[in-house]
Coordinates of C-alpha atoms in Angstrom, one line a residue:
Chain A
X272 CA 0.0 0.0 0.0
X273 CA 2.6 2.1 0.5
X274 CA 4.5 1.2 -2.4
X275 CA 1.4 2.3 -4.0
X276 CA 0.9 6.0 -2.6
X277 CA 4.7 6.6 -3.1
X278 CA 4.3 5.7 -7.0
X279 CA 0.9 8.1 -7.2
X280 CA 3.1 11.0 -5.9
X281 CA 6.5 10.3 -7.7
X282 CA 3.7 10.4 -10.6
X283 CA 2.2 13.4 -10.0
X284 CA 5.7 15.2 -10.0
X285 CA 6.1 14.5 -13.5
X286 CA 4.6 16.2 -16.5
X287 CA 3.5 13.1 -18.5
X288 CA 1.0 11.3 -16.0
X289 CA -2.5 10.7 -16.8
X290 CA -4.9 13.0 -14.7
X291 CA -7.3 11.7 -12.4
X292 CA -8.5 15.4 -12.1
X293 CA -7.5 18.9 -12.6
X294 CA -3.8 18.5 -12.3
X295 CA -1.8 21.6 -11.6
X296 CA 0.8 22.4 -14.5
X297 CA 4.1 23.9 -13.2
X298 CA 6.7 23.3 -15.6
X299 CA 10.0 25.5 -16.7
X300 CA 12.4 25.1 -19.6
X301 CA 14.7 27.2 -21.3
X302 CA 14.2 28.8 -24.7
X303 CA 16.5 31.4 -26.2
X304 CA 15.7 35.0 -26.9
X305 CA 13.8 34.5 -30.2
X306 CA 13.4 30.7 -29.8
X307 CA 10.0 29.4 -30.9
X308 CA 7.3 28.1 -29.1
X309 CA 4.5 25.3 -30.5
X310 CA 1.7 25.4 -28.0
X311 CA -1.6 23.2 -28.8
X312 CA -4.2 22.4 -26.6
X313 CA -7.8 21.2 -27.7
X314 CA -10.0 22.7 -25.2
X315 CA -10.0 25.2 -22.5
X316 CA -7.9 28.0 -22.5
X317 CA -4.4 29.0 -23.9
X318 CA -3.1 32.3 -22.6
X319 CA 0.5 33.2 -23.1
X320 CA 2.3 36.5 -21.6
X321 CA 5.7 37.5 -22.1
X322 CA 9.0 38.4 -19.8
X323 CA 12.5 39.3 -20.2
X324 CA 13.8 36.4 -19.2
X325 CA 14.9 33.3 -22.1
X326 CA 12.9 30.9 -20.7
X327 CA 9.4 29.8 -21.0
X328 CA 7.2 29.0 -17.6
X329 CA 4.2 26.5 -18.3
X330 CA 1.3 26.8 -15.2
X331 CA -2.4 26.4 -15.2
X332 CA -4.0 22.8 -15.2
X333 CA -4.5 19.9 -16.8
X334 CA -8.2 18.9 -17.3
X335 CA -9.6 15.7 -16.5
X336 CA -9.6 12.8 -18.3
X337 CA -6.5 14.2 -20.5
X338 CA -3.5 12.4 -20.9
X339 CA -0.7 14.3 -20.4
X340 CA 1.2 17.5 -20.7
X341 CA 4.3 16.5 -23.2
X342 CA 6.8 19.5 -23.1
X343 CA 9.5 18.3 -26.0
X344 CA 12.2 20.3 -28.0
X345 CA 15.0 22.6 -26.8
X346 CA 16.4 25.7 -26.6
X347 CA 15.6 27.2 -30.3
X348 CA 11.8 25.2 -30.9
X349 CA 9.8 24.2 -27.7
X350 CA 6.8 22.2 -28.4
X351 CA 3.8 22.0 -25.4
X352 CA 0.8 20.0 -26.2
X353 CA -1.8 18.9 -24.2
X354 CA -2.4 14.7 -25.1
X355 CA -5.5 13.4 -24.8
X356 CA -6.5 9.4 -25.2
X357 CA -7.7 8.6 -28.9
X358 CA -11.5 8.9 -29.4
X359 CA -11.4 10.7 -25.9
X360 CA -14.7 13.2 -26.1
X361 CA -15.5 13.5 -22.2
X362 CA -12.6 15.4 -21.0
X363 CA -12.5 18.4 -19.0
X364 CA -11.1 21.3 -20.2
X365 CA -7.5 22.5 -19.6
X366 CA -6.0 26.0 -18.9
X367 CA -2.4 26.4 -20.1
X368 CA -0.6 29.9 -19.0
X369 CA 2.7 30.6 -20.6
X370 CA 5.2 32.8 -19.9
X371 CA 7.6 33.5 -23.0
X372 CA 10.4 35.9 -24.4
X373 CA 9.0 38.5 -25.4
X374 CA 10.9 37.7 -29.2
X375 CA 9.8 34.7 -29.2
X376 CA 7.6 33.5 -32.2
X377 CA 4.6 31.3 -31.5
X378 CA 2.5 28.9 -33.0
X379 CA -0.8 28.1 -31.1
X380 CA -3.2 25.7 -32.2
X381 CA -6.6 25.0 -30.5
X382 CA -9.8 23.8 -31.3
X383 CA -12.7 24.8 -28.2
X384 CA -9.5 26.5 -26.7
X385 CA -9.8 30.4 -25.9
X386 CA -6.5 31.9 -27.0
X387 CA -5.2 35.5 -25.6
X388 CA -1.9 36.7 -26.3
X389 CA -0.4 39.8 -25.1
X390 CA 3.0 41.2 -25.7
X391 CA 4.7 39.2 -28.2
X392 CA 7.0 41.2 -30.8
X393 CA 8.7 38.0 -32.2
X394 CA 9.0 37.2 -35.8
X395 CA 5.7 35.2 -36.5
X396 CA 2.4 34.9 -34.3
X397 CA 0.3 32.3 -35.6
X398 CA -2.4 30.8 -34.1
X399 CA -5.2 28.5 -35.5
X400 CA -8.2 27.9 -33.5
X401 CA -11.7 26.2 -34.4
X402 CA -14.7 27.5 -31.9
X403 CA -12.8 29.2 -29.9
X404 CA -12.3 32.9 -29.6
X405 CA -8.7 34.9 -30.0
X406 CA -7.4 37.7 -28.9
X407 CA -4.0 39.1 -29.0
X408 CA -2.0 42.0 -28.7
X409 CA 1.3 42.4 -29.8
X410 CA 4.1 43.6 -32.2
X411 CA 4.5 40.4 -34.1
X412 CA 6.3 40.9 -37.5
X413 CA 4.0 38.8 -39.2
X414 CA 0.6 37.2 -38.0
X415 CA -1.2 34.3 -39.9
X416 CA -4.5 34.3 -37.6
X417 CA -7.6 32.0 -38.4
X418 CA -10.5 30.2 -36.9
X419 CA -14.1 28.3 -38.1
X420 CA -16.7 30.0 -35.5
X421 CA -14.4 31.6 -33.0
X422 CA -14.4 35.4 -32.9
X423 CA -10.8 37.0 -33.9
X424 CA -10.1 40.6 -31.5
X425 CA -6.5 41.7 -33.1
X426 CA -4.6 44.5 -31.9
X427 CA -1.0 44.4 -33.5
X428 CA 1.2 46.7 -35.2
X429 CA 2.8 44.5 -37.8
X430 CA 4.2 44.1 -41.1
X431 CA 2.0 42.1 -42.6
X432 CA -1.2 40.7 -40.9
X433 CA -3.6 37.5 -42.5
X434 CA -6.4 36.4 -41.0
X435 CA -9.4 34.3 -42.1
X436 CA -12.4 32.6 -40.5
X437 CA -15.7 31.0 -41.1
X438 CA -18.3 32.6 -39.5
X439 CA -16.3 34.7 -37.1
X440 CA -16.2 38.1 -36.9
X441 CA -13.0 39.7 -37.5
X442 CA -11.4 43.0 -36.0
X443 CA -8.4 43.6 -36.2
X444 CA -6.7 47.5 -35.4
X445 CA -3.1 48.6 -35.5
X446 CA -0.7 50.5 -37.5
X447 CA 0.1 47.9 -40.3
X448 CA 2.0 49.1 -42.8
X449 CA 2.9 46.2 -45.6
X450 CA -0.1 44.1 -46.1
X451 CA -3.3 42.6 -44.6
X452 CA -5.3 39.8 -46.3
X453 CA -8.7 39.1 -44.5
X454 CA -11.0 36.3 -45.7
X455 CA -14.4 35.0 -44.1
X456 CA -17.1 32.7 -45.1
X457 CA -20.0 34.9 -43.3
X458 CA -18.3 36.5 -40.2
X459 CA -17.6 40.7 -40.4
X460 CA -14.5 41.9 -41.1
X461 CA -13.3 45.3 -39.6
X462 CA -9.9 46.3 -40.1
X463 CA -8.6 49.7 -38.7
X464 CA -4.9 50.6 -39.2
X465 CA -5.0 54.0 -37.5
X466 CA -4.0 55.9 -40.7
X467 CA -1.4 54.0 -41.7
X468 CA -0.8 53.6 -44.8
X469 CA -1.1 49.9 -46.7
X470 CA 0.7 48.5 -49.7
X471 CA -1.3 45.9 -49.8
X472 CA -5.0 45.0 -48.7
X473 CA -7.4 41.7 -49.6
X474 CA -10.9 41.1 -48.2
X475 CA -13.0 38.4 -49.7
X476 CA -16.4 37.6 -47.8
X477 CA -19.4 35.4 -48.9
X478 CA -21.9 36.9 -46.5
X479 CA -20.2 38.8 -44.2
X480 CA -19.7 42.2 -44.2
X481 CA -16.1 43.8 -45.0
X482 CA -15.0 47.2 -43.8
X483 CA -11.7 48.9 -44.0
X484 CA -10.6 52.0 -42.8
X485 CA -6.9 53.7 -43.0
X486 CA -4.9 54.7 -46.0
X487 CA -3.3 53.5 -49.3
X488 CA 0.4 53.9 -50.1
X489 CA 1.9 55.4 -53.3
X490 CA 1.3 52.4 -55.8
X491 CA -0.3 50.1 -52.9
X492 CA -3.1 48.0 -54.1
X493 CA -6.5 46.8 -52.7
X494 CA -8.9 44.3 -53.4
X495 CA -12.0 43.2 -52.2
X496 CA -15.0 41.1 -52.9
X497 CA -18.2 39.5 -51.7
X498 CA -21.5 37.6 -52.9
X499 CA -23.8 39.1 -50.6
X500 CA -21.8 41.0 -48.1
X501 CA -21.1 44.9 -48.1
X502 CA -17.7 46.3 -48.8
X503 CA -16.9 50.0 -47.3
X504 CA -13.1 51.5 -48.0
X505 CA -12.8 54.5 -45.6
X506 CA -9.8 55.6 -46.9
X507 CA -7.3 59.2 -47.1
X508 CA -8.5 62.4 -48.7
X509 CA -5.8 63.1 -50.8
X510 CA -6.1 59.7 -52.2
X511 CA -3.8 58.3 -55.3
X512 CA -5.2 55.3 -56.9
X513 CA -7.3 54.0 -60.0
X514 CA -10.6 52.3 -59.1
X515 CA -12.7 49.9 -60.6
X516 CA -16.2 48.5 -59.0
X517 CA -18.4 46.3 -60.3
X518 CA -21.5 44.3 -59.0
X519 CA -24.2 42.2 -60.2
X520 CA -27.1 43.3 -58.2
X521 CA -25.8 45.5 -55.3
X522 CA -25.4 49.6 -55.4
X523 CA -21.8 51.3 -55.9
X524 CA -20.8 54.8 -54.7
X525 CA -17.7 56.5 -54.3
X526 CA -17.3 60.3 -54.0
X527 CA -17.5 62.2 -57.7
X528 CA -18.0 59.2 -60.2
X529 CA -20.3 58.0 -62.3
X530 CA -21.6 54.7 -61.6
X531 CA -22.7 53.1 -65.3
X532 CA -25.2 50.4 -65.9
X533 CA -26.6 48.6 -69.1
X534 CA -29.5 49.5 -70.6
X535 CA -30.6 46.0 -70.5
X536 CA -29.6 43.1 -68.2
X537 CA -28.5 43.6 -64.4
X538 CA -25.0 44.7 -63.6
X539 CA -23.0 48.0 -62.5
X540 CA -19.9 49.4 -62.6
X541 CA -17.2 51.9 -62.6
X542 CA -13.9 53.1 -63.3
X543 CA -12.3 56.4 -61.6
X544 CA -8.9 58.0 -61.2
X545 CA -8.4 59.7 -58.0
X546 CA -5.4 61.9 -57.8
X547 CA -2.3 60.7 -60.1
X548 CA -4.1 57.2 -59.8
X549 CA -0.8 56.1 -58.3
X550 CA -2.6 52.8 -56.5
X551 CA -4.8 50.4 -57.8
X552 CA -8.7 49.6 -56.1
X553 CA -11.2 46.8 -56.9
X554 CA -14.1 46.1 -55.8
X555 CA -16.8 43.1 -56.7
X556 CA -19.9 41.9 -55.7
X557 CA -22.9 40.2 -56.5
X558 CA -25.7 41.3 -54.4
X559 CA -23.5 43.4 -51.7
X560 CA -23.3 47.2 -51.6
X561 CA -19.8 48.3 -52.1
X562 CA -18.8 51.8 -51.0
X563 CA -15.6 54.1 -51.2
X564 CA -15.5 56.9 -48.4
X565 CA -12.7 59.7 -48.6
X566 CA -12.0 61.0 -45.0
Chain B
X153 CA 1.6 20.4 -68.9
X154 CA 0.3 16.8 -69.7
X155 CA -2.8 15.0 -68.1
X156 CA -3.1 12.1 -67.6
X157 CA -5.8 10.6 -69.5
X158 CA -9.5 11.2 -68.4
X159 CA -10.6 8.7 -65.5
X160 CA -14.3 9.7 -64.6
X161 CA -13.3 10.5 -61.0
X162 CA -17.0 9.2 -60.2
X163 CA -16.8 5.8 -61.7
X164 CA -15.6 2.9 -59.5
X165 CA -15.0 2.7 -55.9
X166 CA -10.9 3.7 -56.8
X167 CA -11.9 7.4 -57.3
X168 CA -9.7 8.1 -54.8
X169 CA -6.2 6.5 -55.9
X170 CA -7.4 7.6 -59.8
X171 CA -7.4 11.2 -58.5
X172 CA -3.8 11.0 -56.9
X173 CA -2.8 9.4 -60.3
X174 CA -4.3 12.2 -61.8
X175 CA -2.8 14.7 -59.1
X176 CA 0.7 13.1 -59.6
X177 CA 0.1 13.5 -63.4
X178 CA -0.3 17.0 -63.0
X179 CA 3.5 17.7 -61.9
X180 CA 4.8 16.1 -64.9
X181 CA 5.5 19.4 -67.6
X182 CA 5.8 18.8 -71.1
X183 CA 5.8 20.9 -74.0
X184 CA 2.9 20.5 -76.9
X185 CA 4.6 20.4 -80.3
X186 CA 2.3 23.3 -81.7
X187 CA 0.8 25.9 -80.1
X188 CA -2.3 24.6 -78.9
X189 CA -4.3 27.5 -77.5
X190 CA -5.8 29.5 -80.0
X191 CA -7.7 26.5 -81.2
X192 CA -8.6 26.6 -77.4
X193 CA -9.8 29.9 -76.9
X194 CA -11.9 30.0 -79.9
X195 CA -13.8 26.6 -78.9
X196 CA -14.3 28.2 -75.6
X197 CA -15.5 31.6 -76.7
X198 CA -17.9 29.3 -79.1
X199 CA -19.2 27.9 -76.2
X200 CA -19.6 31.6 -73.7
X201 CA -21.5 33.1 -76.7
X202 CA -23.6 30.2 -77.1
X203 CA -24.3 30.0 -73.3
X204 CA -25.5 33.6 -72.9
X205 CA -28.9 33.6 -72.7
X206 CA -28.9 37.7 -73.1
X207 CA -26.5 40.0 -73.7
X208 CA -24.0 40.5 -71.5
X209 CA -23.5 43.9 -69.5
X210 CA -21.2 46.8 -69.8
X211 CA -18.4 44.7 -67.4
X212 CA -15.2 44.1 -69.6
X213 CA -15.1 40.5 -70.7
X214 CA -11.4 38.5 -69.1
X215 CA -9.5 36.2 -70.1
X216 CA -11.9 33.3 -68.3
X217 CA -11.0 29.9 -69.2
X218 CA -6.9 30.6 -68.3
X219 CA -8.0 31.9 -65.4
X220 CA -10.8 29.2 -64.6
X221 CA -8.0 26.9 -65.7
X222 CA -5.8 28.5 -63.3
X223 CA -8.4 28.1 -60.5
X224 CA -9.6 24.2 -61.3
X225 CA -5.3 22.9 -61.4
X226 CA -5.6 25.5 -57.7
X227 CA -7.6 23.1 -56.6
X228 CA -6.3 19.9 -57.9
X229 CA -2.9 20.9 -56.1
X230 CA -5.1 21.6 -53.4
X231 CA -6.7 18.4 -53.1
X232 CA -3.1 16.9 -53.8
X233 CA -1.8 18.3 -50.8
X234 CA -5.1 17.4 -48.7
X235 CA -4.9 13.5 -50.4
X236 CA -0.8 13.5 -50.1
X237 CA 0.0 9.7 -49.3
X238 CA 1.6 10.8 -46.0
X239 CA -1.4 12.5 -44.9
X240 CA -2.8 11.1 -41.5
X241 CA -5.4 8.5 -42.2
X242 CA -8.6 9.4 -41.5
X243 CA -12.0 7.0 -41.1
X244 CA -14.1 7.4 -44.6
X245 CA -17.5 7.8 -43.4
X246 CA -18.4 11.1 -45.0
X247 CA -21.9 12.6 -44.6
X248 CA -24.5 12.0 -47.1
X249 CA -25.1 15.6 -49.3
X250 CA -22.5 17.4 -47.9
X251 CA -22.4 19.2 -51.0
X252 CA -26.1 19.8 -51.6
X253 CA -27.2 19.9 -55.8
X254 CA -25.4 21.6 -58.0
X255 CA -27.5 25.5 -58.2
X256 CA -29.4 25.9 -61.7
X257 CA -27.4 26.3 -64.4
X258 CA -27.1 28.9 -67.2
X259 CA -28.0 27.8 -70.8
X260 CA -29.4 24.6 -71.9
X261 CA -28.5 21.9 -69.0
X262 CA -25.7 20.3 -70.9
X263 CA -22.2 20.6 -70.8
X264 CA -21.4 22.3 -74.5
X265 CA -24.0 24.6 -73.5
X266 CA -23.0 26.0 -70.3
X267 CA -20.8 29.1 -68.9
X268 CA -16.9 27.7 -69.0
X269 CA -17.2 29.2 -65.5
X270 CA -20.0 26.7 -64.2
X271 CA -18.7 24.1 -65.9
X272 CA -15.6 24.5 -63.7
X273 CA -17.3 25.0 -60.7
X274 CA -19.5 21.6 -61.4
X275 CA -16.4 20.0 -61.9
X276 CA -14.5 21.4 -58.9
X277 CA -17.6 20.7 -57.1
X278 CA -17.4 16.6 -58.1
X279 CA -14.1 17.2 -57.3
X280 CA -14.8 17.9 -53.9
X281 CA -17.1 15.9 -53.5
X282 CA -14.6 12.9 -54.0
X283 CA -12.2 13.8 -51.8
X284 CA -14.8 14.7 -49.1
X285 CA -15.3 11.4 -49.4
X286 CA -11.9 9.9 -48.6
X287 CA -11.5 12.8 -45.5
X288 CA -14.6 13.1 -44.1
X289 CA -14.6 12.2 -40.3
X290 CA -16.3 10.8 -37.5
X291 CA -19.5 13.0 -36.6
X292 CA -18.2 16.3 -35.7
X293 CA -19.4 18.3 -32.4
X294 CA -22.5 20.4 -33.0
X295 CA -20.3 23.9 -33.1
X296 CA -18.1 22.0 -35.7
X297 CA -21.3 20.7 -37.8
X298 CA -22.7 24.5 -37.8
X299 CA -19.1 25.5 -39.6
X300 CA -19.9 23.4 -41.6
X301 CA -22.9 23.4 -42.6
X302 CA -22.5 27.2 -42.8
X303 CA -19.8 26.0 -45.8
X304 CA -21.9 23.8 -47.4
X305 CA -24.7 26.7 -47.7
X306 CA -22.3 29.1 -48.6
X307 CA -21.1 26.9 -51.8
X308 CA -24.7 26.6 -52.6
X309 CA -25.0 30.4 -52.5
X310 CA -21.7 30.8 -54.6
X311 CA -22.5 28.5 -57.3
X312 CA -26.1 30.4 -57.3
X313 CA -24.4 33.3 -57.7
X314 CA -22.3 32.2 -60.2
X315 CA -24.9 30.6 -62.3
X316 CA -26.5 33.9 -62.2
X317 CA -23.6 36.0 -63.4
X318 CA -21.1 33.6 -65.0
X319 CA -18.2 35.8 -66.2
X320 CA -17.4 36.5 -62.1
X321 CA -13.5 35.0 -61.6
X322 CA -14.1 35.8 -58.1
X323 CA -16.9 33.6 -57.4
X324 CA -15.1 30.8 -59.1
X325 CA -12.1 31.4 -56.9
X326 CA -14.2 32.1 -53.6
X327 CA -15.9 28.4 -54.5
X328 CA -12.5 26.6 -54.4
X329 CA -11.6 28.8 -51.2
X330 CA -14.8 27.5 -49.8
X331 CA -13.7 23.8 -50.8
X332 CA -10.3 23.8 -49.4
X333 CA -11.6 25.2 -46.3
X334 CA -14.3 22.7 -45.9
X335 CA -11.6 20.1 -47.0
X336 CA -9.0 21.5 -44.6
X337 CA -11.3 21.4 -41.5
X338 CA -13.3 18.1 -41.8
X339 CA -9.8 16.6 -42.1
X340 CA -8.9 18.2 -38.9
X341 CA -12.0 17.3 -36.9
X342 CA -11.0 13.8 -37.9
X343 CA -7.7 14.6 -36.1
X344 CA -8.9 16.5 -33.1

């Protein structure tokens, strides 16, 4: 018997035991400046902060009825995953709370997971989730953001941004300067880059509703499209691009153009030069509205 | 670039392996001796004009079937990567309609007679619907059916669309993004 209840707690020291209940996570391992770190977990929560220090501190708890916590790699690539038996469906969910260099690029994966970063300025921040919700904060270089039904809340100032969903709704602010690519299936898309000026910008929607507002650089392009969603560009005054809109059914406006239509069959469309018509602007729908503001 | 020769992806219970051949044919590039596409363009211009039940509107006409060309071998490299042999195995048990009918088509109801476009969305679709097939996985939580059912109708509405206004490149490419994606996440649901 004794034998017994010393095994249980030499066990429960370790990271890799199966969990009879919430297990508290404690874990530490090194990871260099602008290492990388993997982190998947299926359900529950993934929330990762970040220090000063090159290393990476794993708390929170393992849910019930998972398998283990395996914590693999070294130095330059850590990888922490929550396992859970195959064909497992009853689990409980589990929270895992990272602490990471604030260089550090990330790649989270979840499924039911709620993800919220805060404070990374590494390389890449990429994080895929399914139903759950994401939020994150940061300086990332680059982030490649996506989920099915989980609602995306982005705050970054970055390079170049992606993000996609389903039916999430997308919003995304921060000065982003190179490009941003946004894609959904019927969630909203709001991007905001407080007046900074893109090269590049990409919305494609089926239902959903697509709305950008901040500025165009010298010979920056944008495209967007939708079946039934509305498109709105609130973009700069003293705005330098070529624009052409067309759409099968819904309305298009822009300030000062002339918006032509067949004399016989459905359609619309037009073409417009703003400024030197520096930058290049499409638009397409079928049934959405698509609109240009100046501001 | 030389295909391989046309297996009906539908016939046979080997649709899947047919479709790797096919997939693996497609990396394979070889030179015609001739120049083969003007004969090609003017066929398929033959067979836009004949489809268009009215005349078109004032949008500029493109350079369709490169681009639906462009989108169909998209997804065929798509679905290469998705049926790659060293992809995890997943159960086939894929549900029944995922794909529901194909929308009403433009023009007479056969093939010659149809939009290039919706031809190459019915053909992506079939497509699709054959590698659903090999991926699909066990039933899916009710969150995870909603996305995709929310997919499903959202092809629908595409290929609606696109029957509607057949000249839209966008739709066409917003159909295989819907694809992929449905591809891509009924493969992972398998996983999770």
């Amino acid at each position: 018997m004794k034998t017994t209840l010393l095994l249980t707690a030499l066990l429960a020291c370790t990271a890799g035991i199966p969990a009879f209940a919430a297990t508290p996570i404690n874990e530490t391992r090194p990871l260099d400046a602008r290492g990388r770190v993997d982190i998947s977990n299926v359900k529950g929560r993934i929330e990762v902060r970040t220090w000063d220090k090159a290393e990476v501190a794993i708390t929170g708890s393992l849910g019930e009825g998972a398998e283990r916590l395996q914590v693999e790699g070294d130095q330059r690539n850590l990888e922490v995953k929550v396992r859970y038996p195959r064909n497992s469906r009853n689990t409980e969910p589990t929270t895992l709370v990272l602490q990471v260099p604030r260089h550090a690029s990330l790649d989270i994966e979840g499924v039911a997971a709620t993800i919220d970063v805060a404070g990374v300025a590494g390389d890449e921040l990429d994080i895929d989730s399914v139903s759950g919700s994401v939020t994150a904060v940061g300086a990332p270089r680059s982030a490649d953001i996506s989920s099915v039904s989980g609602d995306l809340r982005l705050n970054l100032n970055s390079e170049t941004v992606e993000v996609e969903s389903v039916s999430g709704t997308i919003a995304l602010r921060g000065r982003i300067g190179g490009e941003v690519s946004a894609e959904t299936v019927s969630g909203d898309i709001t991007i905001d880059t407080r007046g900074e000026a893109v090269r590049r910008f990409s919305a494609s929607t089926v239902s959903g509703n697509a709305g950008f507002t901040g500025a165009l650089a010298d010979g920056g392009r944008i495209s967007a499209e939708s079946v039934s969603g509305n498109l709105r560009l609130t973009l700069q005054k003293a705005l330098s691009a070529r624009v052409h809109a067309e759409s099968f059914s819904g309305s298009l406006s822009a300030p000062g153009v002339s918006v032509s239509r067949p004399k016989y069959g459905p359609g619309s469309s037009f073409e417009h030069s703003f400024g030197s018509g520096s930058g290049e602007i499409r638009l397409e729908t079928f049934s959405g509205n698509a609109e240009l503001r100046l501001e | 670039m030389t295909h391989p020769s046309a297996n009906d992806p539908r016939s046979g219970d080997d649709m899947p392996a047919a479709l790797r051949m096919q997939l693996r044919g497609l990396r394979r590039d070889a030179l015609p001796g001739r120049d083969l596409w003007p004969a090609i363009d003017a066929r398929l211009s033959d067979a836009a004009r004949d489809a268009a039940p009215t005349p078109r509107t004032a949008r500029p006409r493109r350079p369709l079937p490169a681009f639906a060309a462009a989108a169909v071998l998209a997804v065929a490299l798509g679905l290469g990567w998705q049926l790659r042999p060293d992809a995890e195995p997943t159960a086939v048990a894929g549900p029944q309609d995922a794909v529901p009918p194909t929308a009403a088509p433009a023009g007479d109801g056969t093939p010659a007679g149809r939009a290039p476009l919706v031809v190459m969305a019915d053909a992506m679709a079939r497509e699709y619907q054959g590698a659903l097939r090999e991926v699909s996985a066990m039933q899916p939580d009710a969150p995870a059916h909603a996305s995709l059912d929310q997919l499903d109708a959202s092809a629908v509405a595409v290929r609606e669309a696109l029957a509607q206004d057949p000249d839209a490149q966008y739709l066409l490419q917003q159909l295989q993004r819907i694809y992929a994606q449905r591809l891509s996440l009924t493969q992972r649901l398998a996983r999770a």
